[in-house]
Short mmCIF file of C-alpha atoms in Angstrom, two decimals:
data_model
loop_
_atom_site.label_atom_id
_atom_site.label_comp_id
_atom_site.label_asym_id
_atom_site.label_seq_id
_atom_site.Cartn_x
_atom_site.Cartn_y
_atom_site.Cartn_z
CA UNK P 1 -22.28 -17.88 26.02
CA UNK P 2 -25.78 -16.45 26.93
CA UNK P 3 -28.67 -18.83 25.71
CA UNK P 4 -31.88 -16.50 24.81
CA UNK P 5 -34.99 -18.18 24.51
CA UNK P 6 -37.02 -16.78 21.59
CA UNK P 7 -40.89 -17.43 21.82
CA UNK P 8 -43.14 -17.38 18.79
CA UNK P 9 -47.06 -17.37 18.14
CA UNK P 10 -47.33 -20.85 17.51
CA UNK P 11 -46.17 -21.54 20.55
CA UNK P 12 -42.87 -23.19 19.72
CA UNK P 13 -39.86 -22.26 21.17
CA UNK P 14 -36.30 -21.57 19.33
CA UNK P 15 -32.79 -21.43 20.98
CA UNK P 16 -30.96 -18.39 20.27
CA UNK P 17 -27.11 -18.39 21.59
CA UNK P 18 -25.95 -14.38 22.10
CA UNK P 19 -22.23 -14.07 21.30
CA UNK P 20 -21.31 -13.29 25.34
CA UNK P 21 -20.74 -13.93 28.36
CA UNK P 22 -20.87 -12.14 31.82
CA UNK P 23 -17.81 -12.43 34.15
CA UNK P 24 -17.79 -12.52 37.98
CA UNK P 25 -18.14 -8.86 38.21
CA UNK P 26 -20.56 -8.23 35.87
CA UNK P 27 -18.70 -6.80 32.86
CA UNK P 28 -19.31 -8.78 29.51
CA UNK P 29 -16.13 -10.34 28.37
CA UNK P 30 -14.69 -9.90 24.61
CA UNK P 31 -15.51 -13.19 23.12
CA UNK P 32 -15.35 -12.10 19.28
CA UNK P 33 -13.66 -9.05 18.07
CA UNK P 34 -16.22 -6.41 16.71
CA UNK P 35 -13.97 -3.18 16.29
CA UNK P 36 -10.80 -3.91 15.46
CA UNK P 37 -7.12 -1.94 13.96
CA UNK P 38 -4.85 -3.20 11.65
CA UNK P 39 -1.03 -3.04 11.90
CA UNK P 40 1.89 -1.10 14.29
CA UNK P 41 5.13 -1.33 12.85
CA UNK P 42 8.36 -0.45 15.72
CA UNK P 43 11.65 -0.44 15.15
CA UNK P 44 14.92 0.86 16.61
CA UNK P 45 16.68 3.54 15.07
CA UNK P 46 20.10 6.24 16.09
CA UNK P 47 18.62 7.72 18.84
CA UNK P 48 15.84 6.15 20.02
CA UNK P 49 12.24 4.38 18.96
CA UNK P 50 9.89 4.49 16.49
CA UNK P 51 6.47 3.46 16.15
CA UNK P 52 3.95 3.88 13.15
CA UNK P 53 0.22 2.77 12.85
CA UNK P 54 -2.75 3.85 10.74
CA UNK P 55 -6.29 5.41 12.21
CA UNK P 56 -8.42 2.76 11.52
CA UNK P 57 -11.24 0.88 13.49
CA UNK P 58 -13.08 -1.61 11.17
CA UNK P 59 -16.25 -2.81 12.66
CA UNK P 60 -16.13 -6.37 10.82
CA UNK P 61 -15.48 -5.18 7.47
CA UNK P 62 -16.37 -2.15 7.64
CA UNK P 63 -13.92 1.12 8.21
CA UNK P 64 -16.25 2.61 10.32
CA UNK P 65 -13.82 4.61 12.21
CA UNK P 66 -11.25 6.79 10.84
CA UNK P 67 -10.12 8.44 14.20
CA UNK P 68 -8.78 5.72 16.73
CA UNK P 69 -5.39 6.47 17.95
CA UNK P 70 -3.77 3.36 18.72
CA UNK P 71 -0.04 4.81 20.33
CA UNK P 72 -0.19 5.74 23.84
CA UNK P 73 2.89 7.16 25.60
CA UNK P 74 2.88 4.52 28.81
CA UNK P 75 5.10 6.16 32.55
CA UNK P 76 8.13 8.15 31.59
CA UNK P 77 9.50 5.85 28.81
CA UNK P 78 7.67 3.93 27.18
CA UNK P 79 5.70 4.24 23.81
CA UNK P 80 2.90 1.33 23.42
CA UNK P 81 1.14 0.61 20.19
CA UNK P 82 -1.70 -1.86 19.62
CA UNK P 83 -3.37 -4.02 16.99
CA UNK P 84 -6.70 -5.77 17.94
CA UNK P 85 -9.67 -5.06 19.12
CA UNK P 86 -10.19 -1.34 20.50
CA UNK P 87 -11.83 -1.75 23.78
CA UNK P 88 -9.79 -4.45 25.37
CA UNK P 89 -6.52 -1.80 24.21
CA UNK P 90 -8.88 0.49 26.27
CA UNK P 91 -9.01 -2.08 29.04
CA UNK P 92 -5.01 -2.70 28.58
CA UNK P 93 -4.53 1.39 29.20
CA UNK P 94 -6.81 1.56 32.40
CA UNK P 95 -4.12 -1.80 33.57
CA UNK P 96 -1.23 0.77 33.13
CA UNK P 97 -2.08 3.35 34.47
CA UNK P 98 -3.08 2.16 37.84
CA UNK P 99 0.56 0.49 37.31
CA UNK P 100 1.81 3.43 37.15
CA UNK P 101 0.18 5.50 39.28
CA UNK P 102 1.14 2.52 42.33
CA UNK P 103 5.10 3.43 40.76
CA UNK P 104 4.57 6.87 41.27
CA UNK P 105 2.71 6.27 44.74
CA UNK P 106 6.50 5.33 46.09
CA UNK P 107 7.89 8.22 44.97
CA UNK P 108 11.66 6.88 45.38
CA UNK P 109 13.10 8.72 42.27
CA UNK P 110 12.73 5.50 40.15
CA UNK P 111 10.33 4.75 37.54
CA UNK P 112 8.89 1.99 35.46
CA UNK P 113 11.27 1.41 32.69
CA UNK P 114 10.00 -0.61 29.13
CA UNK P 115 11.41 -3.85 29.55
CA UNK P 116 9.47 -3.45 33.35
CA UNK P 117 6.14 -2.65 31.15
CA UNK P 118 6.73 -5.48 28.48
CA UNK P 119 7.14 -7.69 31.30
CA UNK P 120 4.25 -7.09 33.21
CA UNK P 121 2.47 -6.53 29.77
CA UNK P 122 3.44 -10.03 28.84
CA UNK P 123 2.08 -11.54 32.31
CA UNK P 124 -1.08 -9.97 31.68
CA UNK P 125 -2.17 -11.58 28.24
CA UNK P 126 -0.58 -14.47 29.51
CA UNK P 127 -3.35 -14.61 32.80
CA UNK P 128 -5.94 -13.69 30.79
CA UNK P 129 -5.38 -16.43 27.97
CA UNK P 130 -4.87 -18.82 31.01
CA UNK P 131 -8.49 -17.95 32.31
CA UNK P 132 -10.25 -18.43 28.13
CA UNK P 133 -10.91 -14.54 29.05
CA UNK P 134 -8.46 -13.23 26.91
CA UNK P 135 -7.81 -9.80 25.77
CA UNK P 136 -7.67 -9.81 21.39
CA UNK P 137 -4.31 -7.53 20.77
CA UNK P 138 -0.97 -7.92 19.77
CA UNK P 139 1.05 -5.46 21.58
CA UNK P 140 4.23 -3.59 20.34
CA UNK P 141 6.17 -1.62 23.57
CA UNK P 142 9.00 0.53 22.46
CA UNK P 143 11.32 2.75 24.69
CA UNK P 144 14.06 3.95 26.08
CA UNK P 145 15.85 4.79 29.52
CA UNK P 146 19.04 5.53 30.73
CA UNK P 147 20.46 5.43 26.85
CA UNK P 148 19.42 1.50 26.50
CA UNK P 149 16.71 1.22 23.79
CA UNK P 150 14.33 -1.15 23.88
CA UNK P 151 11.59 -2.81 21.74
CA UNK P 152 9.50 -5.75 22.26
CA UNK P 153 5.80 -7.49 21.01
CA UNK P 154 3.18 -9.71 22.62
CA UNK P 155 0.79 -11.66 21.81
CA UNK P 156 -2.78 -12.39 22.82
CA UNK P 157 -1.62 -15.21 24.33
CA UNK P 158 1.32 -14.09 25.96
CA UNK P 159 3.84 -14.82 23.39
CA UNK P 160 6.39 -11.72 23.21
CA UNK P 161 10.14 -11.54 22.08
CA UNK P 162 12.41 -8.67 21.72
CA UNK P 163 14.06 -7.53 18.09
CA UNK P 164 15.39 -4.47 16.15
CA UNK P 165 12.10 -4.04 14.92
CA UNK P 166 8.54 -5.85 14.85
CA UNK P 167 5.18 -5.68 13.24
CA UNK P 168 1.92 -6.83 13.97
CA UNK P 169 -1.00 -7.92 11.91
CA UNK P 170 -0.31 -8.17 8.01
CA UNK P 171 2.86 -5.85 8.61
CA UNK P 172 4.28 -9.18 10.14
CA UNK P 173 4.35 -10.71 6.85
CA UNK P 174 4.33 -7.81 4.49
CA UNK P 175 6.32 -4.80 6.30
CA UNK P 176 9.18 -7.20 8.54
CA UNK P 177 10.94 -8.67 5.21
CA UNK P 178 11.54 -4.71 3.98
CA UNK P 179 13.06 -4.08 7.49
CA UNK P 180 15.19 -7.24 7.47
CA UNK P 181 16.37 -6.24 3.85
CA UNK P 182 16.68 -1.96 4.66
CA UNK P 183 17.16 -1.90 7.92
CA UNK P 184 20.28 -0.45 9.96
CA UNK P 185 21.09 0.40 13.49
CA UNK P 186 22.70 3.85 12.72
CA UNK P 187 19.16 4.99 10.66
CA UNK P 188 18.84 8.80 11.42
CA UNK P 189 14.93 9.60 12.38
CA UNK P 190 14.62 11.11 8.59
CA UNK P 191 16.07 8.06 7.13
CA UNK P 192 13.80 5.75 9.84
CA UNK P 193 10.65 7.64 9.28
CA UNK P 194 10.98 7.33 5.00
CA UNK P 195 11.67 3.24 5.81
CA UNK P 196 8.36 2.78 8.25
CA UNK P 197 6.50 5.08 5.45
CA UNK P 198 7.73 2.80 2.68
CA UNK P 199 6.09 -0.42 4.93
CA UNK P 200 2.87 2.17 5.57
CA UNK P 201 2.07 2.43 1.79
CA UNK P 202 2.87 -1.33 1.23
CA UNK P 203 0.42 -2.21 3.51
CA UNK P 204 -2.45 0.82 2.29
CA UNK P 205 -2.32 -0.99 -1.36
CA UNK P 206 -2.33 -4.53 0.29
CA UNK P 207 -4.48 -4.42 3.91
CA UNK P 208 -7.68 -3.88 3.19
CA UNK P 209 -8.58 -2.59 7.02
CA UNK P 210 -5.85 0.21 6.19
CA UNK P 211 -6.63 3.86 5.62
CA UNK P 212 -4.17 6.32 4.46
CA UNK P 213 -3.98 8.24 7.71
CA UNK P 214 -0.91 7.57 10.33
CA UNK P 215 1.00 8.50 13.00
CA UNK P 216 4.38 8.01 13.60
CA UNK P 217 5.74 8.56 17.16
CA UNK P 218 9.26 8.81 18.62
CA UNK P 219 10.45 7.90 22.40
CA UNK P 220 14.16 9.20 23.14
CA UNK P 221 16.10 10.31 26.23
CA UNK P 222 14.48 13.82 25.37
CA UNK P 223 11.22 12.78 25.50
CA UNK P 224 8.33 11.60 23.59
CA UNK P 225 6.53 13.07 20.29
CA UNK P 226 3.43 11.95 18.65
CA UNK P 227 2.85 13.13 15.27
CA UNK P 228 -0.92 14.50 14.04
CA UNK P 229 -2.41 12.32 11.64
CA UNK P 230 -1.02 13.17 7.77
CA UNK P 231 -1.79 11.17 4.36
CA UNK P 232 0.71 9.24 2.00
CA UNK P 233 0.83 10.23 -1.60
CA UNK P 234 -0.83 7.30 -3.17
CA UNK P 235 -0.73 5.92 -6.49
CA UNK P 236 -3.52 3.66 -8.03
CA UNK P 237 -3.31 3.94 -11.62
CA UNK P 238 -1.02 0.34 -11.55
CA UNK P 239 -2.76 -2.13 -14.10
CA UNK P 240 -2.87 -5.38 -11.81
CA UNK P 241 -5.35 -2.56 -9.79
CA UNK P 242 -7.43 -1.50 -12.62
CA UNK P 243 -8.14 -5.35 -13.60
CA UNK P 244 -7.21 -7.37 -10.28
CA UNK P 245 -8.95 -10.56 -11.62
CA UNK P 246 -7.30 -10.67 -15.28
CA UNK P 247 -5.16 -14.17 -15.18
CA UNK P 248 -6.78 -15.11 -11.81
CA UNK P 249 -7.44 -19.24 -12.43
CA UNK P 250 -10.75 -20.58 -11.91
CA UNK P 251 -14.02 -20.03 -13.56
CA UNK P 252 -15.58 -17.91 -10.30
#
């Protein structure tokens, strides 16, 4: 952290400690996260993989962004979503593409498949957590080549697993136990989309850093499609809403 010495007219002098620090070459390293998204839900479904995340960007509490795309269509195959704060997602995209770019640079008729990206992906975080420099997102990477689909998460600190489908943020407590109880390899994309939409309003009544304006995108062997932003039909008028407090224990 950078110490700041304040002067004042009486002569003493105060301490102030400035919540960063430099690195080697001169960039200032994430040390708190200041803009920040919410949730990406993934999952597997018939023919391929989909991903669904709001349009949020909360500076501290505040939604102050209503506009942040957080799915990014990674190489030929892969679909990346991210939770965390904004600009080191911005610093994880710059990473990939100069990965990719080098894949392309060999030009032998193969490309970077997802479980390649996930790995490296995972290395990454891991590196950076291993240096107390790290980057402040949980990562979801869906995709699919050659038929095989594929779906993984990782951590901030390099923690990552594979599954049918994952969530990140509050969808990892609130969205994962209505996949484990609805979910089913042979989902058609309508049936898939209606089950991630389901999770999306769960978590607009119960996330407070969620905003009622998502994408959903889809990676198959065809290609990849990113929806524009739409709305849920919301419903508000529930009475544990109107009075949230009424029953709450306590005398505050």
């Amino acid at each position: 952290m950078e110490r700041l010495a304040i002067h004042h007219a009486n002569g003493m002098e105060m301490v102030a400690v400035k919540d960063s620090a430099i690195s080697e070459n001169g960039t200032e390293r994430t040390l708190y996260p200041y803009v920040t998204g919410t949730s990406v839900i993934g999952m597997k479904y018939k023919d391929g993989v989909i991903l669904a995340a709001d349009m949020g960007g909360s500076y501290g509490s505040t939604l102050r962004y209503k506009s942040v795309e957080r799915i990014k269509h990674i190489g030929k195959h892969s679909l990346l979503g991210a939770s965390g704060e904004i600009s080191d997602f911005q610093e994880i995209l710059r990473y990939l593409d100069e990965l990719i770019l080098y894949d392309n640079m060999w030009d032998d008729g193969n490309s970077l498949g997802p479980k390649e990206v996930h790995n490296y992906l995972t290395r990454v975080m891991y590196n950076r957590r291993n240096k107390f420099n790290p980057l402040w997102n949980s990562l979801v990477l869906g995709g699919v080549k050659n038929g095989q689909k594929y779906l993984g998460m990782v951590g901030m600190i390099g923690t990552h697993f594979e599954d049918n489908h994952v969530a990140t943020g509050f969808g990892n407590h609130l969205a994962r136990p209505i996949l484990r109880a609805e979910w089913r390899e042979d989902l058609s994309f309508e049936e898939a989309v209606k089950l991630l939409e389901k999770c999306l309003l769960v978590l607009l009544y119960r996330d407070r850093s969620a905003i009622n304006k998502f994408q959903i995108a889809k990676i198959t062997d065809e290609g990849v499609t990113i929806s524009q932003p739409y709305a849920l039909k919301t419903y508000w008028g529930f009475s544990a809403f109107q009075n949230p407090s009424k029953g709450a224990e306590g005398s505050w």
